[in-house]
């Protein structure tokens, strides 16, 4: 026992020492190039690995280095650009390095951050000390890095827990015995004629109910686990029913504790396939949204390419496969092939659900014009468009069309009596994303709060993201001008203030960028925000909303990066970061925003 404890302790200390040495190496390497007394650069670039230059052939190919060469050539003089990018940084890291970034009194500060906020969920920094260069970036920060590693890993693994995934929690109770594997599949419960799907990962669907199942020593257990992290269902768990299960030639005979008998008979093969694929698609949609992509790489292709299944299911599987291919940067051939299959499926079936999958997939691949035109052509043929499909077109328009196009589509959705509350609310958020000024944004927020009973948290989140400049007096003034009750909007604003401790990552990112902007304004520094050269809609919208509401210059990468997969492939390294050519495009786009600022 003591020996085992000593081994565990030694391993933990070894891991901690290794992490400290690696952190020190990164700090020393960064400090050597980041002394503000030695580098009085006109332009300073802060951010994560896309600023640092991961994927490039060397430091000289990172976008800040190429930006320096480009500006020096354009202006006919040497322009110093300092690269303070650090791989893995989130907005709190960038804000903590603000003192170092501004210490050299640059004329322009470029910031590209946010992609790591999506999974690290940094805490909101309330106070920002910019005196001197002291701070997290200028001195080595001592902390238990192994504890931080466990925290980050547990956040990623936490997606296996909770209500949305509790049916996945009994995985270990299924795998391991031949009889348990024999139970996997589609059945008909007799009497009752209820469809029953028992999945290999421990998920169970009976009729419309999503449950968990397990098989222990000849006993089939079905229900909800008391502990979502448990490895098996226990008879004492609330709502769990136990059946003695005996294999028969045609299926399984079940006997419950009261002696009542029932049976599981095989479904018709096609019906079983449809029911099983429906269950797998639901699990895949949830799992992929939580980042658990690798679990579903092998599950989805058999559904996507099974011509016996309904077109809607095949289209959904193809849509999820496009999501996976986009996540695998460089999978341009797979994206094109799956989009082509989706087009063929949509052209061969007059099915709105299939069409929605195609339009969403086109947007996911960055082909916003194609998505927009696809809906336009359908509208021209049929004379009308289902609100859900029109909503997808509005999202595409917000990425590739004029503000007037977006407002036209959103207005039609809000005026359509068949639009559901969910569609109307989503349309208002799109309208909010293209609003040019703070006043326009307040108009949308006040109208949305007054006209719709939004019990969800989306609208409160939008108020949270604007807390740095939105107050009750402005809300009341706008409500009076619009002639609406200010009460609902004020309630949302107060909810946002009360939820400061539970801000979502987008609100935290916006607040951190706003604080950085305030620091730049106080020092006469021009802040330029960059978007990423790939599309994560909620992240890009957050960055655009911040730039619009604060008047910050925005270097949009989608304006220089092509949408065609063949053209995009040479611009990215295999790991998803930019190649030298990709960073060159980023440098050219940033130069457009800052050349006039530093041109004497």
PDB file of C-alpha atoms in Angstrom, residues 90-92 95 117 121-125 461 464-465 500-515 542:
ATOM      1  CA  UNK A  90      -7.237  32.977 -24.144  1.00  0.00           C
ATOM      2  CA  UNK A  91      -8.553  36.501 -23.638  1.00  0.00           C
ATOM      3  CA  UNK A  92      -7.565  36.592 -19.962  1.00  0.00           C
ATOM      4  CA  UNK A  95      -5.413  41.024 -21.074  1.00  0.00           C
ATOM      5  CA  UNK A 117     -11.973  30.876 -24.793  1.00  0.00           C
ATOM      6  CA  UNK A 121     -13.880  29.398 -20.304  1.00  0.00           C
ATOM      7  CA  UNK A 122     -11.562  31.904 -18.570  1.00  0.00           C
ATOM      8  CA  UNK A 123     -12.761  33.816 -15.532  1.00  0.00           C
ATOM      9  CA  UNK A 124     -13.605  37.488 -15.943  1.00  0.00           C
ATOM     10  CA  UNK A 125     -10.727  39.801 -14.980  1.00  0.00           C
ATOM     11  CA  UNK A 461     -26.335  36.824 -22.786  1.00  0.00           C
ATOM     12  CA  UNK A 464     -24.146  40.646 -20.786  1.00  0.00           C
ATOM     13  CA  UNK A 465     -21.925  41.104 -23.816  1.00  0.00           C
ATOM     14  CA  UNK A 500     -21.729  38.364 -13.663  1.00  0.00           C
ATOM     15  CA  UNK A 501     -20.204  35.349 -11.918  1.00  0.00           C
ATOM     16  CA  UNK A 502     -21.690  33.009 -14.509  1.00  0.00           C
ATOM     17  CA  UNK A 503     -20.910  34.865 -17.726  1.00  0.00           C
ATOM     18  CA  UNK A 504     -20.638  32.655 -20.750  1.00  0.00           C
ATOM     19  CA  UNK A 505     -17.354  32.647 -22.670  1.00  0.00           C
ATOM     20  CA  UNK A 506     -18.630  35.073 -25.331  1.00  0.00           C
ATOM     21  CA  UNK A 507     -19.559  37.681 -22.740  1.00  0.00           C
ATOM     22  CA  UNK A 508     -16.188  37.256 -20.995  1.00  0.00           C
ATOM     23  CA  UNK A 509     -14.354  37.593 -24.327  1.00  0.00           C
ATOM     24  CA  UNK A 510     -16.291  40.761 -25.163  1.00  0.00           C
ATOM     25  CA  UNK A 511     -15.623  42.301 -21.733  1.00  0.00           C
ATOM     26  CA  UNK A 512     -11.907  41.503 -21.929  1.00  0.00           C
ATOM     27  CA  UNK A 513     -11.630  43.032 -25.399  1.00  0.00           C
ATOM     28  CA  UNK A 514     -13.533  46.106 -24.179  1.00  0.00           C
ATOM     29  CA  UNK A 515     -11.032  46.523 -21.312  1.00  0.00           C
ATOM     30  CA  UNK A 542     -18.749  37.834 -31.098  1.00  0.00           C
TER      31      UNK A 542
END
